[in-house]
mmCIF file of C-alpha atoms in Angstrom:
data_model
loop_
_atom_site.group_PDB
_atom_site.id
_atom_site.type_symbol
_atom_site.label_atom_id
_atom_site.label_comp_id
_atom_site.label_asym_id
_atom_site.label_seq_id
_atom_site.Cartn_x
_atom_site.Cartn_y
_atom_site.Cartn_z
ATOM 1 C CA MET A 1 -12.071 110.813 -82.930
ATOM 2 C CA LYS A 2 -13.119 113.158 -85.873
ATOM 3 C CA SER A 3 -11.574 116.736 -84.363
ATOM 4 C CA GLY A 4 -13.691 119.231 -83.489
ATOM 5 C CA ALA A 5 -12.489 122.402 -84.582
ATOM 6 C CA GLU A 6 -14.238 122.983 -87.906
ATOM 7 C CA PRO A 7 -12.025 125.385 -89.963
ATOM 8 C CA ASN A 8 -13.769 126.472 -92.880
ATOM 9 C CA THR A 9 -11.430 124.462 -95.439
ATOM 10 C CA ALA A 10 -12.034 127.836 -98.295
ATOM 11 C CA LEU A 11 -10.349 129.162 -96.365
ATOM 12 C CA LEU A 12 -7.258 127.470 -95.280
ATOM 13 C CA PRO A 13 -3.939 127.615 -96.625
ATOM 14 C CA ARG A 14 -2.321 124.885 -99.275
ATOM 15 C CA GLY A 15 -2.674 122.493 -97.131
ATOM 16 C CA ALA A 16 -4.217 122.263 -93.526
ATOM 17 C CA ALA A 17 -7.245 120.827 -95.028
ATOM 18 C CA LEU A 18 -5.658 117.730 -93.582
ATOM 19 C CA PHE A 19 -7.715 118.842 -90.953
ATOM 20 C CA ASP A 20 -10.785 117.710 -91.849
ATOM 21 C CA ARG A 21 -9.448 113.903 -93.152
ATOM 22 C CA ILE A 22 -7.409 113.476 -89.190
ATOM 23 C CA ASP A 23 -8.894 111.600 -86.495
ATOM 24 C CA TYR A 24 -7.202 111.332 -82.744
ATOM 25 C CA ARG A 25 -7.718 107.204 -81.617
ATOM 26 C CA LEU A 26 -6.734 107.062 -77.729
ATOM 27 C CA ILE A 27 -4.664 103.215 -78.553
ATOM 28 C CA GLU A 28 -5.975 100.934 -76.413
ATOM 29 C CA THR A 29 -6.477 97.911 -77.439
ATOM 30 C CA PRO A 30 -3.618 95.204 -78.433
ATOM 31 C CA GLU A 31 -2.969 96.252 -82.469
ATOM 32 C CA ASP A 32 -2.895 99.624 -81.724
ATOM 33 C CA ARG A 33 -0.271 99.556 -79.178
ATOM 34 C CA ASP A 34 1.742 97.459 -81.442
ATOM 35 C CA ASN A 35 1.390 99.677 -84.155
ATOM 36 C CA LEU A 36 2.383 102.171 -82.247
ATOM 37 C CA TYR A 37 5.465 101.050 -80.600
ATOM 38 C CA LEU A 38 6.567 99.790 -84.455
ATOM 39 C CA MET A 39 5.712 103.349 -85.595
ATOM 40 C CA ARG A 40 7.819 104.667 -82.486
ATOM 41 C CA TYR A 41 10.944 102.451 -83.562
ATOM 42 C CA ARG A 42 10.789 103.636 -87.722
ATOM 43 C CA ALA A 43 11.170 107.181 -86.755
ATOM 44 C CA TYR A 44 13.508 107.299 -83.863
ATOM 45 C CA LEU A 45 15.581 104.884 -86.122
ATOM 46 C CA HIS A 46 14.822 107.134 -89.560
ATOM 47 C CA ALA A 47 16.185 109.700 -86.719
ATOM 48 C CA GLY A 48 19.571 108.079 -85.872
ATOM 49 C CA LEU A 49 18.091 108.465 -82.255
ATOM 50 C CA ILE A 50 18.455 103.818 -81.738
ATOM 51 C CA ASP A 51 20.251 101.408 -83.601
ATOM 52 C CA PRO A 52 18.392 98.363 -85.128
ATOM 53 C CA SER A 53 17.040 95.528 -83.137
ATOM 54 C CA GLU A 54 15.324 92.839 -83.205
ATOM 55 C CA SER A 55 11.393 93.808 -82.171
ATOM 56 C CA ARG A 56 11.146 96.591 -83.886
ATOM 57 C CA ARG A 57 9.063 98.403 -81.173
ATOM 58 C CA VAL A 58 10.219 101.711 -78.597
ATOM 59 C CA THR A 59 8.290 101.372 -75.813
ATOM 60 C CA ASP A 60 9.222 102.204 -72.041
ATOM 61 C CA ARG A 61 7.311 101.475 -68.523
ATOM 62 C CA PHE A 62 5.772 104.885 -69.002
ATOM 63 C CA ASP A 63 3.351 103.749 -71.494
ATOM 64 C CA GLU A 64 1.425 101.863 -68.585
ATOM 65 C CA ALA A 65 0.534 104.907 -66.058
ATOM 66 C CA PRO A 66 -1.721 105.257 -64.814
ATOM 67 C CA ASN A 67 -1.593 109.467 -66.007
ATOM 68 C CA THR A 68 -1.226 108.546 -69.063
ATOM 69 C CA TRP A 69 -3.151 109.009 -72.481
ATOM 70 C CA ASN A 70 -1.527 107.735 -75.568
ATOM 71 C CA PHE A 71 -2.536 108.810 -79.016
ATOM 72 C CA GLY A 72 -3.105 107.880 -82.380
ATOM 73 C CA VAL A 73 -3.171 110.812 -85.155
ATOM 74 C CA TYR A 74 -5.167 109.310 -87.928
ATOM 75 C CA VAL A 75 -5.096 109.925 -92.153
ATOM 76 C CA ASP A 76 -7.879 108.519 -94.003
ATOM 77 C CA ARG A 77 -7.414 105.599 -91.053
ATOM 78 C CA GLU A 78 -3.415 104.933 -91.179
ATOM 79 C CA LEU A 79 -1.517 106.646 -88.049
ATOM 80 C CA CYS A 80 0.695 108.930 -89.288
ATOM 81 C CA SER A 81 2.313 110.256 -86.034
ATOM 82 C CA SER A 82 1.739 109.433 -82.070
ATOM 83 C CA VAL A 83 2.115 111.646 -78.934
ATOM 84 C CA ARG A 84 1.402 111.321 -75.223
ATOM 85 C CA ILE A 85 0.319 112.647 -72.652
ATOM 86 C CA HIS A 86 0.714 112.887 -69.265
ATOM 87 C CA VAL A 87 -0.501 114.846 -66.609
ATOM 88 C CA LEU A 88 0.690 115.793 -63.568
ATOM 89 C CA THR A 89 -0.760 116.027 -60.322
ATOM 90 C CA SER A 90 0.458 115.901 -56.234
ATOM 91 C CA GLU A 91 -0.750 112.970 -56.132
ATOM 92 C CA TRP A 92 0.418 111.319 -60.472
ATOM 93 C CA ARG A 93 3.953 112.638 -60.662
ATOM 94 C CA THR A 94 5.462 109.118 -62.904
ATOM 95 C CA SER A 95 6.607 110.798 -66.581
ATOM 96 C CA TYR A 96 10.078 110.461 -67.928
ATOM 97 C CA THR A 97 9.977 114.819 -66.889
ATOM 98 C CA THR A 98 9.939 114.523 -63.262
ATOM 99 C CA GLU A 99 12.839 112.078 -63.856
ATOM 100 C CA VAL A 100 15.108 114.363 -64.879
ATOM 101 C CA PHE A 101 14.006 117.601 -64.356
ATOM 102 C CA GLY A 102 12.557 116.361 -60.485
ATOM 103 C CA ASP A 103 13.702 119.249 -58.822
ATOM 104 C CA VAL A 104 11.936 121.955 -60.734
ATOM 105 C CA LEU A 105 8.845 119.977 -60.471
ATOM 106 C CA HIS A 106 8.778 118.658 -57.477
ATOM 107 C CA PRO A 107 8.003 121.783 -55.563
ATOM 108 C CA ARG A 108 5.579 123.172 -57.569
ATOM 109 C CA LEU A 109 3.505 120.170 -57.533
ATOM 110 C CA ASP A 110 3.898 120.094 -53.878
ATOM 111 C CA ARG A 111 2.049 123.709 -53.834
ATOM 112 C CA GLY A 112 -1.071 121.720 -56.339
ATOM 113 C CA GLU A 113 0.036 123.267 -59.039
ATOM 114 C CA VAL A 114 -1.468 120.784 -63.024
ATOM 115 C CA PHE A 115 1.067 120.326 -65.767
ATOM 116 C CA VAL A 116 0.445 118.815 -68.672
ATOM 117 C CA ASP A 117 3.630 116.566 -70.004
ATOM 118 C CA PRO A 118 3.496 115.507 -73.677
ATOM 119 C CA CYS A 119 6.275 112.939 -74.631
ATOM 120 C CA ARG A 120 7.175 111.191 -77.271
ATOM 121 C CA PHE A 121 6.385 112.722 -79.866
ATOM 122 C CA VAL A 122 7.492 110.611 -83.549
ATOM 123 C CA ALA A 123 5.558 110.383 -86.928
ATOM 124 C CA ASP A 124 5.784 108.267 -89.478
ATOM 125 C CA PRO A 125 8.950 109.394 -91.439
ATOM 126 C CA GLU A 126 7.343 107.920 -94.936
ATOM 127 C CA LYS A 127 4.001 110.124 -93.537
ATOM 128 C CA HIS A 128 5.377 113.297 -92.027
ATOM 129 C CA GLN A 129 6.776 114.018 -95.841
ATOM 130 C CA ARG A 130 3.625 113.395 -97.566
ATOM 131 C CA PHE A 131 1.514 116.097 -94.656
ATOM 132 C CA PRO A 132 3.992 118.187 -93.209
ATOM 133 C CA GLU A 133 0.778 119.091 -90.842
ATOM 134 C CA LEU A 134 1.133 116.856 -88.717
ATOM 135 C CA PRO A 135 3.264 117.878 -85.706
ATOM 136 C CA TYR A 136 1.358 121.240 -85.036
ATOM 137 C CA LEU A 137 -2.359 118.730 -85.843
ATOM 138 C CA THR A 138 -0.521 116.557 -82.993
ATOM 139 C CA VAL A 139 1.415 118.641 -80.544
ATOM 140 C CA ARG A 140 -2.379 120.240 -80.488
ATOM 141 C CA LEU A 141 -3.230 117.415 -78.167
ATOM 142 C CA ALA A 142 -0.901 118.386 -75.462
ATOM 143 C CA PHE A 143 -3.089 122.264 -75.832
ATOM 144 C CA ILE A 144 -6.620 120.883 -76.287
ATOM 145 C CA ALA A 145 -5.830 118.152 -72.812
ATOM 146 C CA CYS A 146 -4.849 121.510 -71.551
ATOM 147 C CA ASP A 147 -7.985 123.673 -71.337
ATOM 148 C CA HIS A 148 -9.810 119.330 -69.819
ATOM 149 C CA PHE A 149 -7.952 119.603 -67.176
ATOM 150 C CA ASN A 150 -7.640 123.354 -66.282
ATOM 151 C CA ALA A 151 -4.167 122.795 -66.173
ATOM 152 C CA ASP A 152 -1.686 125.525 -64.513
ATOM 153 C CA THR A 153 0.847 125.543 -67.114
ATOM 154 C CA GLY A 154 1.608 123.210 -70.760
ATOM 155 C CA LEU A 155 5.959 121.422 -70.431
ATOM 156 C CA ALA A 156 7.404 120.072 -72.677
ATOM 157 C CA MET A 157 10.688 117.915 -72.798
ATOM 158 C CA ILE A 158 12.586 118.688 -75.865
ATOM 159 C CA ARG A 159 15.923 118.853 -77.309
ATOM 160 C CA THR A 160 17.811 121.125 -77.329
ATOM 161 C CA ASP A 161 17.574 121.744 -81.471
ATOM 162 C CA HIS A 162 13.075 122.104 -81.262
ATOM 163 C CA GLN A 163 12.808 125.409 -78.132
ATOM 164 C CA ALA A 164 11.893 127.323 -81.749
ATOM 165 C CA PHE A 165 9.006 125.012 -82.799
ATOM 166 C CA TYR A 166 7.639 125.183 -78.362
ATOM 167 C CA ARG A 167 7.859 129.037 -78.448
ATOM 168 C CA ARG A 168 6.651 130.290 -81.301
ATOM 169 C CA ILE A 169 3.276 127.602 -81.104
ATOM 170 C CA PHE A 170 2.835 127.543 -77.308
ATOM 171 C CA LEU A 171 5.273 130.621 -76.623
ATOM 172 C CA HIS A 172 7.242 128.723 -73.781
ATOM 173 C CA GLU A 173 9.949 130.137 -71.988
ATOM 174 C CA THR A 174 12.470 127.115 -70.881
ATOM 175 C CA ILE A 175 13.434 126.867 -67.227
ATOM 176 C CA SER A 176 15.606 124.953 -67.066
ATOM 177 C CA PRO A 177 19.201 124.763 -65.200
ATOM 178 C CA GLU A 178 20.478 123.831 -67.845
ATOM 179 C CA PRO A 179 20.681 120.835 -70.637
ATOM 180 C CA ARG A 180 19.930 117.359 -68.868
ATOM 181 C CA GLY A 181 21.036 113.761 -70.665
ATOM 182 C CA PHE A 182 17.901 112.521 -72.742
ATOM 183 C CA PRO A 183 16.230 109.577 -71.035
ATOM 184 C CA GLY A 184 17.725 106.188 -73.569
ATOM 185 C CA TRP A 185 19.914 108.604 -75.951
ATOM 186 C CA PRO A 186 23.055 109.455 -74.162
ATOM 187 C CA THR A 187 24.274 111.629 -77.575
ATOM 188 C CA LYS A 188 21.185 113.758 -76.829
ATOM 189 C CA LYS A 189 20.599 116.632 -74.172
ATOM 190 C CA ALA A 190 16.888 118.219 -73.004
ATOM 191 C CA VAL A 191 15.737 121.107 -71.718
ATOM 192 C CA LEU A 192 12.580 121.662 -69.607
ATOM 193 C CA MET A 193 10.182 124.212 -70.639
ATOM 194 C CA ALA A 194 7.023 125.472 -70.305
ATOM 195 C CA SER A 195 4.276 127.553 -70.836
ATOM 196 C CA ASP A 196 1.741 130.197 -68.551
ATOM 197 C CA VAL A 197 -1.412 128.557 -69.638
ATOM 198 C CA ARG A 198 -3.800 130.716 -67.928
ATOM 199 C CA ASN A 199 -1.463 133.891 -69.756
ATOM 200 C CA GLN A 200 -0.759 132.830 -72.363
ATOM 201 C CA ARG A 201 -3.690 130.819 -74.114
ATOM 202 C CA GLU A 202 -5.835 133.657 -76.446
ATOM 203 C CA LYS A 203 -2.590 134.543 -77.286
ATOM 204 C CA VAL A 204 -1.326 131.017 -78.300
ATOM 205 C CA LEU A 205 -5.464 130.815 -79.627
ATOM 206 C CA THR A 206 -5.257 134.217 -81.981
ATOM 207 C CA ARG A 207 -2.065 133.596 -83.465
ATOM 208 C CA PHE A 208 -3.023 128.885 -83.950
ATOM 209 C CA PRO A 209 -6.853 128.712 -84.351
ATOM 210 C CA ILE A 210 -6.574 125.006 -85.054
ATOM 211 C CA LEU A 211 -5.480 124.837 -81.551
ATOM 212 C CA ARG A 212 -8.683 125.348 -80.495
ATOM 213 C CA SER A 213 -11.428 122.618 -79.065
ATOM 214 C CA SER A 214 -14.854 122.099 -77.986
ATOM 215 C CA ALA A 215 -15.966 120.868 -74.519
ATOM 216 C CA PHE A 216 -17.812 118.435 -77.169
ATOM 217 C CA GLU A 217 -14.249 117.517 -78.202
ATOM 218 C CA ARG A 218 -12.207 117.433 -75.067
ATOM 219 C CA ARG A 219 -14.458 114.912 -72.866
ATOM 220 C CA MET A 220 -15.212 112.469 -76.072
ATOM 221 C CA LEU A 221 -11.144 112.560 -75.936
ATOM 222 C CA PHE A 222 -10.405 112.091 -72.375
ATOM 223 C CA GLU A 223 -12.663 110.850 -70.435
ATOM 224 C CA ARG A 224 -12.625 107.233 -70.166
ATOM 225 C CA SER A 225 -15.412 105.096 -68.432
ATOM 226 C CA ASN A 226 -13.397 103.219 -65.963
ATOM 227 C CA PRO A 227 -10.815 106.443 -65.477
ATOM 228 C CA ARG A 228 -7.390 105.203 -64.008
ATOM 229 C CA ALA A 229 -6.567 108.846 -62.448
ATOM 230 C CA ALA A 230 -8.741 111.313 -60.768
ATOM 231 C CA VAL A 231 -7.042 113.631 -61.782
ATOM 232 C CA HIS A 232 -10.105 115.924 -63.828
ATOM 233 C CA ARG A 233 -10.547 119.408 -62.586
ATOM 234 C CA PRO A 234 -13.539 122.108 -64.043
ATOM 235 C CA VAL A 235 -12.878 124.130 -66.723
ATOM 236 C CA LEU A 236 -13.894 127.219 -67.196
ATOM 237 C CA LEU A 237 -12.695 128.637 -70.551
ATOM 238 C CA SER A 238 -14.662 129.863 -72.905
ATOM 239 C CA THR A 239 -14.720 127.342 -77.410
ATOM 240 C CA SER A 240 -15.068 129.695 -79.781
ATOM 241 C CA ARG A 241 -14.664 127.636 -82.771
ATOM 242 C CA ASN A 242 -15.380 131.004 -85.497
ATOM 243 C CA ALA A 243 -11.012 131.722 -86.357
ATOM 244 C CA ASP A 244 -9.584 130.907 -89.779
ATOM 245 C CA VAL A 245 -7.136 128.292 -89.634
ATOM 246 C CA VAL A 246 -3.344 129.253 -90.130
ATOM 247 C CA VAL A 247 -1.234 125.775 -90.575
ATOM 248 C CA SER A 248 2.731 125.565 -90.998
ATOM 249 C CA ALA A 249 5.156 122.750 -91.857
ATOM 250 C CA VAL A 250 7.609 121.994 -89.473
ATOM 251 C CA GLY A 251 9.413 118.544 -88.621
ATOM 252 C CA THR A 252 10.281 117.374 -85.308
ATOM 253 C CA ALA A 253 11.795 114.321 -83.665
ATOM 254 C CA ARG A 254 10.852 113.398 -80.292
#
């Protein structure tokens, strides 16, 4: 679906008009899945995170988890980037993050907290060079999910060299006691970062109003006709859509 924030393009800085050219699509068909797994492979291979393989695809068991939403970000109908969103509750705890940092998260899930856990954030290497705004427009989906599911906390299990991006955009803080082995990449270490969504939301939106969304956009993205996970919580948040948009370039890979 088209993004719903509808910024005033006359006021956008250089390159931010890309916002009006993107579609967010839930990855569900076999063809879309295959294209996603191929793009992951190209992105990870280009970043030196994996070795070449005959399958030329990257997938894992979490792609089919009931608390998972895989999204593609399309520019002019071409798949350019993707992110996988996990919603973690006391009933639904499946994700790489809970496997690696379960000692940190399970006690909080036991208390009834709700987390939005984005992962598998990748961009097509060539298109990332053409569209440097892609990281912002992709991680925007995680912020939208926090609103839709009325999350207490937004998470990010990321490589240690990507902490500055999440601290700057989402005001994340590192909550893991030490870096730990990154799933699938034994030479990389990961940290767990988090943001108190309820208290930080307006501060984040003031700095990056492109993250705003409408209730309609959130429903179109996250409500499924036959939902696999009953994780929705009431949303009582305002959704002002009139704001100037500031987008700057940054490169990340997860």
